[in-house]
Amino acid sequence: CPAMTGKNWTRAEMAAAIARGPHESALSQEAIQHFTDEVKEKVACGQARVVNWDDIKCNPPPQLKISPIAAIPHKSKAFRSILDLSFRLRLEGEGMLLAVNDTSTKTAPQGAIDQIGHALKRIIHAFAEAGDDEKIFMAKWDIKDGFWRMDCREGEEWNFAYVLPSSIGNELTLVIPTSLQMGWIESPSYFCTALETARDVATQYAELPISKHIDYPLLPYTRNDPAFVV
């Protein structure tokens, strides 16, 4: 997914955004611990990397853009992390630094996002079309960190950097996600495109006569339940 977020920032603009730091919601001790644990997990999974600002401030990557990270209370865990890519930074005596979302070029297919809100209608229609003697199987998957699994092109992940919330006096650490962010204006369209493509492929397989099916390379990974019967 190409992250085309406009002109490169100057070093002064980068420094100003870093000085602004995280959102206030991310600076409580509970939120700081949340981000510390979360970033360790994402680094271990290859979903992010961390760099010290002092190590790169003299020659930062030209694509580097820094946005405030926020901690939103969540019903199933302490916080949900949201990168505020709509944040506009007021520069001292130099006007406004536009947000990443303001300067992003839209390249994602727009048609897929039009399907949002129609899932329930599809389910009802499928149930209504099923025969009276047919069995209906349902399942719902919560795709954990779905946006974190959709990669940016190499080098463009610097557009989504944020300052790791920490206690006063600690060194400035930047978190560099390797994937799309939920708060980016283009993420929903790319995410829906991936989901709609998967749905279309699944539909094609489901409608094929059994004699036409071929062994799919990932099929063994769907047979890990003892109840599975060929």
PDB file of C-alpha atoms in Angstrom:
ATOM      1  CA  CYS A   1       0.000   0.000   0.000  1.00  0.00           C
ATOM      2  CA  PRO A   2       1.738   3.208  -1.080  1.00  0.00           C
ATOM      3  CA  ALA A   3       1.755   5.921   1.586  1.00  0.00           C
ATOM      4  CA  MET A   4       1.904   9.135  -0.434  1.00  0.00           C
ATOM      5  CA  THR A   5       1.676  11.802   2.261  1.00  0.00           C
ATOM      6  CA  GLY A   6       2.857  14.945   0.527  1.00  0.00           C
ATOM      7  CA  LYS A   7       6.022  16.966   0.792  1.00  0.00           C
ATOM      8  CA  ASN A   8       8.839  15.993   3.123  1.00  0.00           C
ATOM      9  CA  TRP A   9       8.989  17.889   6.389  1.00  0.00           C
ATOM     10  CA  THR A  10      11.953  20.042   7.281  1.00  0.00           C
ATOM     11  CA  ARG A  11      14.118  19.096  10.254  1.00  0.00           C
ATOM     12  CA  ALA A  12      12.644  22.037  12.168  1.00  0.00           C
ATOM     13  CA  GLU A  13       9.130  20.728  11.513  1.00  0.00           C
ATOM     14  CA  MET A  14      10.124  17.238  12.625  1.00  0.00           C
ATOM     15  CA  ALA A  15      11.653  18.650  15.810  1.00  0.00           C
ATOM     16  CA  ALA A  16       8.521  20.691  16.519  1.00  0.00           C
ATOM     17  CA  ALA A  17       6.290  17.626  16.123  1.00  0.00           C
ATOM     18  CA  ILE A  18       8.552  15.595  18.414  1.00  0.00           C
ATOM     19  CA  ALA A  19       8.549  18.368  21.003  1.00  0.00           C
ATOM     20  CA  ARG A  20       4.725  18.322  20.871  1.00  0.00           C
ATOM     21  CA  GLY A  21       4.880  14.623  21.717  1.00  0.00           C
ATOM     22  CA  PRO A  22       2.008  12.251  22.518  1.00  0.00           C
ATOM     23  CA  HIS A  23      -1.570  13.171  23.273  1.00  0.00           C
ATOM     24  CA  GLU A  24      -2.312  14.015  26.923  1.00  0.00           C
ATOM     25  CA  SER A  25      -4.347  10.810  27.224  1.00  0.00           C
ATOM     26  CA  ALA A  26      -1.157   8.807  26.642  1.00  0.00           C
ATOM     27  CA  LEU A  27       0.842  10.347  29.482  1.00  0.00           C
ATOM     28  CA  SER A  28      -0.713   8.755  32.569  1.00  0.00           C
ATOM     29  CA  GLN A  29       1.364   6.057  34.256  1.00  0.00           C
ATOM     30  CA  GLU A  30      -1.182   3.420  33.228  1.00  0.00           C
ATOM     31  CA  ALA A  31      -1.077   4.560  29.595  1.00  0.00           C
ATOM     32  CA  ILE A  32       2.721   4.725  29.560  1.00  0.00           C
ATOM     33  CA  GLN A  33       2.895   1.129  30.794  1.00  0.00           C
ATOM     34  CA  HIS A  34       0.325   0.124  28.156  1.00  0.00           C
ATOM     35  CA  PHE A  35       2.423   1.593  25.350  1.00  0.00           C
ATOM     36  CA  THR A  36       5.652   0.130  26.736  1.00  0.00           C
ATOM     37  CA  ASP A  37       4.151  -3.364  26.718  1.00  0.00           C
ATOM     38  CA  GLU A  38       2.382  -2.899  23.377  1.00  0.00           C
ATOM     39  CA  VAL A  39       5.470  -1.675  21.558  1.00  0.00           C
ATOM     40  CA  LYS A  40       7.558  -4.564  22.887  1.00  0.00           C
ATOM     41  CA  GLU A  41       4.952  -6.964  21.512  1.00  0.00           C
ATOM     42  CA  LYS A  42       4.779  -5.236  18.134  1.00  0.00           C
ATOM     43  CA  VAL A  43       8.557  -5.145  17.785  1.00  0.00           C
ATOM     44  CA  ALA A  44       8.688  -8.873  18.565  1.00  0.00           C
ATOM     45  CA  CYS A  45       6.039  -9.498  15.894  1.00  0.00           C
ATOM     46  CA  GLY A  46       7.814  -7.357  13.305  1.00  0.00           C
ATOM     47  CA  GLN A  47       4.988  -4.817  13.291  1.00  0.00           C
ATOM     48  CA  ALA A  48       7.125  -1.894  14.481  1.00  0.00           C
ATOM     49  CA  ARG A  49      10.658  -0.822  15.249  1.00  0.00           C
ATOM     50  CA  VAL A  50      12.043   1.805  17.602  1.00  0.00           C
ATOM     51  CA  VAL A  51      14.798   4.363  17.099  1.00  0.00           C
ATOM     52  CA  ASN A  52      16.308   6.991  19.364  1.00  0.00           C
ATOM     53  CA  TRP A  53      15.768  10.527  18.091  1.00  0.00           C
ATOM     54  CA  ASP A  54      19.321  11.488  19.121  1.00  0.00           C
ATOM     55  CA  ASP A  55      20.684   8.828  16.766  1.00  0.00           C
ATOM     56  CA  ILE A  56      18.976  10.239  13.669  1.00  0.00           C
ATOM     57  CA  LYS A  57      18.221  13.897  14.377  1.00  0.00           C
ATOM     58  CA  CYS A  58      21.258  15.155  12.460  1.00  0.00           C
ATOM     59  CA  ASN A  59      20.284  13.205   9.345  1.00  0.00           C
ATOM     60  CA  PRO A  60      16.674  11.999   9.675  1.00  0.00           C
ATOM     61  CA  PRO A  61      14.940  10.001   6.927  1.00  0.00           C
ATOM     62  CA  PRO A  62      13.342  12.499   4.529  1.00  0.00           C
ATOM     63  CA  GLN A  63       9.923  10.798   4.768  1.00  0.00           C
ATOM     64  CA  LEU A  64       9.777  11.135   8.565  1.00  0.00           C
ATOM     65  CA  LYS A  65       6.499  12.562   9.852  1.00  0.00           C
ATOM     66  CA  ILE A  66       5.508  12.419  13.524  1.00  0.00           C
ATOM     67  CA  SER A  67       1.921  12.406  14.784  1.00  0.00           C
ATOM     68  CA  PRO A  68       0.548  12.287  18.358  1.00  0.00           C
ATOM     69  CA  ILE A  69      -0.394   8.896  19.758  1.00  0.00           C
ATOM     70  CA  ALA A  70      -3.481   8.729  21.973  1.00  0.00           C
ATOM     71  CA  ALA A  71      -4.756   6.175  24.512  1.00  0.00           C
ATOM     72  CA  ILE A  72      -8.500   5.574  24.212  1.00  0.00           C
ATOM     73  CA  PRO A  73     -10.246   3.623  27.019  1.00  0.00           C
ATOM     74  CA  HIS A  74     -11.442   0.253  25.734  1.00  0.00           C
ATOM     75  CA  LYS A  75     -14.064  -2.182  26.973  1.00  0.00           C
ATOM     76  CA  SER A  76     -12.002  -5.372  26.624  1.00  0.00           C
ATOM     77  CA  LYS A  77      -8.586  -3.993  27.614  1.00  0.00           C
ATOM     78  CA  ALA A  78      -7.179  -0.931  29.332  1.00  0.00           C
ATOM     79  CA  PHE A  79      -6.596   1.175  26.207  1.00  0.00           C
ATOM     80  CA  ARG A  80      -6.763   1.194  22.446  1.00  0.00           C
ATOM     81  CA  SER A  81      -3.874   3.008  20.766  1.00  0.00           C
ATOM     82  CA  ILE A  82      -4.878   5.530  18.106  1.00  0.00           C
ATOM     83  CA  LEU A  83      -2.406   7.522  16.027  1.00  0.00           C
ATOM     84  CA  ASP A  84      -3.923  10.949  15.383  1.00  0.00           C
ATOM     85  CA  LEU A  85      -3.012  11.478  11.739  1.00  0.00           C
ATOM     86  CA  SER A  86      -5.499  14.361  11.522  1.00  0.00           C
ATOM     87  CA  PHE A  87      -3.539  16.482  14.024  1.00  0.00           C
ATOM     88  CA  ARG A  88      -2.372  19.851  12.719  1.00  0.00           C
ATOM     89  CA  LEU A  89       0.553  21.388  14.561  1.00  0.00           C
ATOM     90  CA  ARG A  90       0.615  25.159  15.067  1.00  0.00           C
ATOM     91  CA  LEU A  91       4.199  26.278  14.539  1.00  0.00           C
ATOM     92  CA  GLU A  92       5.614  29.138  16.548  1.00  0.00           C
ATOM     93  CA  GLY A  93       5.434  32.187  14.288  1.00  0.00           C
ATOM     94  CA  GLU A  94       5.412  30.030  11.137  1.00  0.00           C
ATOM     95  CA  GLY A  95       1.796  29.082  10.544  1.00  0.00           C
ATOM     96  CA  MET A  96       0.413  25.545  10.557  1.00  0.00           C
ATOM     97  CA  LEU A  97       1.979  22.157   9.835  1.00  0.00           C
ATOM     98  CA  LEU A  98      -0.698  20.199   8.009  1.00  0.00           C
ATOM     99  CA  ALA A  99      -1.646  16.727   9.199  1.00  0.00           C
ATOM    100  CA  VAL A 100      -0.620  13.557   7.378  1.00  0.00           C
ATOM    101  CA  ASN A 101      -4.263  13.007   6.437  1.00  0.00           C
ATOM    102  CA  ASP A 102      -4.460  16.521   4.957  1.00  0.00           C
ATOM    103  CA  THR A 103      -1.597  15.930   2.551  1.00  0.00           C
ATOM    104  CA  SER A 104      -2.182  12.270   1.630  1.00  0.00           C
ATOM    105  CA  THR A 105      -2.875  11.393  -1.992  1.00  0.00           C
ATOM    106  CA  LYS A 106      -5.762   8.935  -2.310  1.00  0.00           C
ATOM    107  CA  THR A 107      -4.687   5.866  -4.265  1.00  0.00           C
ATOM    108  CA  ALA A 108      -6.844   3.124  -2.720  1.00  0.00           C
ATOM    109  CA  PRO A 109      -9.813   1.721  -4.662  1.00  0.00           C
ATOM    110  CA  GLN A 110     -12.913   3.523  -3.416  1.00  0.00           C
ATOM    111  CA  GLY A 111     -15.566   1.006  -4.487  1.00  0.00           C
ATOM    112  CA  ALA A 112     -14.842  -1.511  -1.724  1.00  0.00           C
ATOM    113  CA  ILE A 113     -15.608   0.905   1.085  1.00  0.00           C
ATOM    114  CA  ASP A 114     -19.122   1.346  -0.331  1.00  0.00           C
ATOM    115  CA  GLN A 115     -19.866  -2.152   0.989  1.00  0.00           C
ATOM    116  CA  ILE A 116     -19.578  -1.045   4.612  1.00  0.00           C
ATOM    117  CA  GLY A 117     -22.914  -1.493   6.361  1.00  0.00           C
ATOM    118  CA  HIS A 118     -24.237  -4.152   3.972  1.00  0.00           C
ATOM    119  CA  ALA A 119     -22.918  -7.257   5.739  1.00  0.00           C
ATOM    120  CA  LEU A 120     -26.121  -7.882   7.712  1.00  0.00           C
ATOM    121  CA  LYS A 121     -28.230  -7.648   4.542  1.00  0.00           C
ATOM    122  CA  ARG A 122     -25.987 -10.223   2.886  1.00  0.00           C
ATOM    123  CA  ILE A 123     -26.323 -12.602   5.825  1.00  0.00           C
ATOM    124  CA  ILE A 124     -30.121 -12.281   5.885  1.00  0.00           C
ATOM    125  CA  HIS A 125     -30.254 -12.838   2.122  1.00  0.00           C
ATOM    126  CA  ALA A 126     -28.052 -15.942   2.383  1.00  0.00           C
ATOM    127  CA  PHE A 127     -30.289 -17.366   5.102  1.00  0.00           C
ATOM    128  CA  ALA A 128     -33.428 -16.639   3.090  1.00  0.00           C
ATOM    129  CA  GLU A 129     -31.993 -18.352  -0.002  1.00  0.00           C
ATOM    130  CA  ALA A 130     -30.976 -21.514   1.858  1.00  0.00           C
ATOM    131  CA  GLY A 131     -33.126 -24.588   1.416  1.00  0.00           C
ATOM    132  CA  ASP A 132     -35.388 -25.738   4.238  1.00  0.00           C
ATOM    133  CA  ASP A 133     -33.334 -28.896   4.770  1.00  0.00           C
ATOM    134  CA  GLU A 134     -29.905 -27.218   4.517  1.00  0.00           C
ATOM    135  CA  LYS A 135     -27.667 -26.637   7.517  1.00  0.00           C
ATOM    136  CA  ILE A 136     -26.373 -23.121   8.078  1.00  0.00           C
ATOM    137  CA  PHE A 137     -22.993 -22.629   9.677  1.00  0.00           C
ATOM    138  CA  MET A 138     -21.954 -19.222  10.998  1.00  0.00           C
ATOM    139  CA  ALA A 139     -18.669 -17.888  12.323  1.00  0.00           C
ATOM    140  CA  LYS A 140     -17.308 -14.475  13.262  1.00  0.00           C
ATOM    141  CA  TRP A 141     -13.646 -13.627  13.471  1.00  0.00           C
ATOM    142  CA  ASP A 142     -12.204 -10.582  15.202  1.00  0.00           C
ATOM    143  CA  ILE A 143      -9.186  -9.773  13.042  1.00  0.00           C
ATOM    144  CA  LYS A 144      -6.781  -8.627  15.732  1.00  0.00           C
ATOM    145  CA  ASP A 145      -4.575  -5.737  14.659  1.00  0.00           C
ATOM    146  CA  GLY A 146      -5.899  -6.050  11.111  1.00  0.00           C
ATOM    147  CA  PHE A 147      -4.437  -2.724  10.027  1.00  0.00           C
ATOM    148  CA  TRP A 148      -1.058  -3.690  11.451  1.00  0.00           C
ATOM    149  CA  ARG A 149      -0.931  -6.613   9.015  1.00  0.00           C
ATOM    150  CA  MET A 150      -1.246  -4.455   5.881  1.00  0.00           C
ATOM    151  CA  ASP A 151       2.252  -3.426   4.920  1.00  0.00           C
ATOM    152  CA  CYS A 152       3.436  -0.098   3.617  1.00  0.00           C
ATOM    153  CA  ARG A 153       6.037  -0.026   0.916  1.00  0.00           C
ATOM    154  CA  GLU A 154       9.600  -0.021   2.216  1.00  0.00           C
ATOM    155  CA  GLY A 155      10.662   3.395   3.478  1.00  0.00           C
ATOM    156  CA  GLU A 156       7.143   4.826   3.605  1.00  0.00           C
ATOM    157  CA  GLU A 157       6.448   3.595   7.127  1.00  0.00           C
ATOM    158  CA  TRP A 158       8.349   6.673   8.365  1.00  0.00           C
ATOM    159  CA  ASN A 159       5.187   8.646   7.558  1.00  0.00           C
ATOM    160  CA  PHE A 160       3.444   7.089  10.581  1.00  0.00           C
ATOM    161  CA  ALA A 161       6.008   7.602  13.352  1.00  0.00           C
ATOM    162  CA  TYR A 162       5.137   8.670  16.884  1.00  0.00           C
ATOM    163  CA  VAL A 163       6.932   9.488  20.118  1.00  0.00           C
ATOM    164  CA  LEU A 164       6.797   6.608  22.593  1.00  0.00           C
ATOM    165  CA  PRO A 165       5.053   7.926  25.739  1.00  0.00           C
ATOM    166  CA  SER A 166       7.447   7.821  28.658  1.00  0.00           C
ATOM    167  CA  SER A 167       8.212   9.468  31.976  1.00  0.00           C
ATOM    168  CA  ILE A 168       9.838  12.894  32.031  1.00  0.00           C
ATOM    169  CA  GLY A 169      13.603  12.710  31.649  1.00  0.00           C
ATOM    170  CA  ASN A 170      13.720   9.546  29.558  1.00  0.00           C
ATOM    171  CA  GLU A 171      15.382   9.669  26.150  1.00  0.00           C
ATOM    172  CA  LEU A 172      13.136  10.406  23.175  1.00  0.00           C
ATOM    173  CA  THR A 173      12.217   7.210  21.381  1.00  0.00           C
ATOM    174  CA  LEU A 174      10.333   7.069  18.096  1.00  0.00           C
ATOM    175  CA  VAL A 175       8.105   4.142  17.185  1.00  0.00           C
ATOM    176  CA  ILE A 176       8.100   3.352  13.462  1.00  0.00           C
ATOM    177  CA  PRO A 177       5.163   1.101  12.480  1.00  0.00           C
ATOM    178  CA  THR A 178       5.825  -1.137   9.496  1.00  0.00           C
ATOM    179  CA  SER A 179       2.151  -1.223   8.496  1.00  0.00           C
ATOM    180  CA  LEU A 180      -0.867   0.963   7.897  1.00  0.00           C
ATOM    181  CA  GLN A 181      -2.462   2.835  10.774  1.00  0.00           C
ATOM    182  CA  MET A 182      -6.159   2.794  11.618  1.00  0.00           C
ATOM    183  CA  GLY A 183      -6.243   6.591  11.778  1.00  0.00           C
ATOM    184  CA  TRP A 184      -4.853   7.075   8.259  1.00  0.00           C
ATOM    185  CA  ILE A 185      -7.416   8.382   5.771  1.00  0.00           C
ATOM    186  CA  GLU A 186      -6.545   5.653   3.238  1.00  0.00           C
ATOM    187  CA  SER A 187      -6.573   2.681   5.613  1.00  0.00           C
ATOM    188  CA  PRO A 188     -10.330   1.905   5.524  1.00  0.00           C
ATOM    189  CA  SER A 189     -10.353   1.747   1.722  1.00  0.00           C
ATOM    190  CA  TYR A 190      -7.319  -0.548   1.566  1.00  0.00           C
ATOM    191  CA  PHE A 191      -8.652  -2.692   4.400  1.00  0.00           C
ATOM    192  CA  CYS A 192     -12.055  -3.070   2.740  1.00  0.00           C
ATOM    193  CA  THR A 193     -10.380  -3.863  -0.592  1.00  0.00           C
ATOM    194  CA  ALA A 194      -8.493  -6.748   1.022  1.00  0.00           C
ATOM    195  CA  LEU A 195     -11.625  -8.039   2.761  1.00  0.00           C
ATOM    196  CA  GLU A 196     -13.811  -7.745  -0.333  1.00  0.00           C
ATOM    197  CA  THR A 197     -11.199  -9.558  -2.415  1.00  0.00           C
ATOM    198  CA  ALA A 198     -11.044 -12.373   0.144  1.00  0.00           C
ATOM    199  CA  ARG A 199     -14.844 -12.594   0.148  1.00  0.00           C
ATOM    200  CA  ASP A 200     -14.998 -12.730  -3.656  1.00  0.00           C
ATOM    201  CA  VAL A 201     -12.384 -15.493  -3.805  1.00  0.00           C
ATOM    202  CA  ALA A 202     -14.216 -17.454  -1.089  1.00  0.00           C
ATOM    203  CA  THR A 203     -17.483 -17.095  -3.011  1.00  0.00           C
ATOM    204  CA  GLN A 204     -15.868 -18.392  -6.193  1.00  0.00           C
ATOM    205  CA  TYR A 205     -14.545 -21.448  -4.345  1.00  0.00           C
ATOM    206  CA  ALA A 206     -17.904 -22.066  -2.667  1.00  0.00           C
ATOM    207  CA  GLU A 207     -19.749 -22.010  -5.996  1.00  0.00           C
ATOM    208  CA  LEU A 208     -17.373 -24.400  -7.770  1.00  0.00           C
ATOM    209  CA  PRO A 209     -18.593 -27.977  -8.246  1.00  0.00           C
ATOM    210  CA  ILE A 210     -16.750 -30.300  -5.859  1.00  0.00           C
ATOM    211  CA  SER A 211     -15.128 -32.104  -8.791  1.00  0.00           C
ATOM    212  CA  LYS A 212     -13.510 -28.842  -9.924  1.00  0.00           C
ATOM    213  CA  HIS A 213     -11.776 -28.052  -6.642  1.00  0.00           C
ATOM    214  CA  ILE A 214      -8.015 -28.300  -6.434  1.00  0.00           C
ATOM    215  CA  ASP A 215      -5.930 -28.665  -3.271  1.00  0.00           C
ATOM    216  CA  TYR A 216      -5.226 -25.197  -1.948  1.00  0.00           C
ATOM    217  CA  PRO A 217      -1.731 -24.761  -0.422  1.00  0.00           C
ATOM    218  CA  LEU A 218      -3.088 -23.293   2.848  1.00  0.00           C
ATOM    219  CA  LEU A 219      -5.797 -25.947   3.264  1.00  0.00           C
ATOM    220  CA  PRO A 220      -3.856 -28.031   5.838  1.00  0.00           C
ATOM    221  CA  TYR A 221      -3.823 -25.044   8.180  1.00  0.00           C
ATOM    222  CA  THR A 222      -7.638 -25.110   8.324  1.00  0.00           C
ATOM    223  CA  ARG A 223      -7.682 -28.716   9.514  1.00  0.00           C
ATOM    224  CA  ASN A 224      -6.200 -28.241  12.973  1.00  0.00           C
ATOM    225  CA  ASP A 225      -9.371 -29.071  14.890  1.00  0.00           C
ATOM    226  CA  PRO A 226      -9.904 -32.679  16.048  1.00  0.00           C
ATOM    227  CA  ALA A 227     -13.525 -32.426  14.919  1.00  0.00           C
ATOM    228  CA  PHE A 228     -12.518 -31.852  11.278  1.00  0.00           C
ATOM    229  CA  VAL A 229     -13.700 -34.644   8.997  1.00  0.00           C
ATOM    230  CA  VAL A 230     -12.630 -34.938   5.362  1.00  0.00           C
TER     231      VAL A 230
END
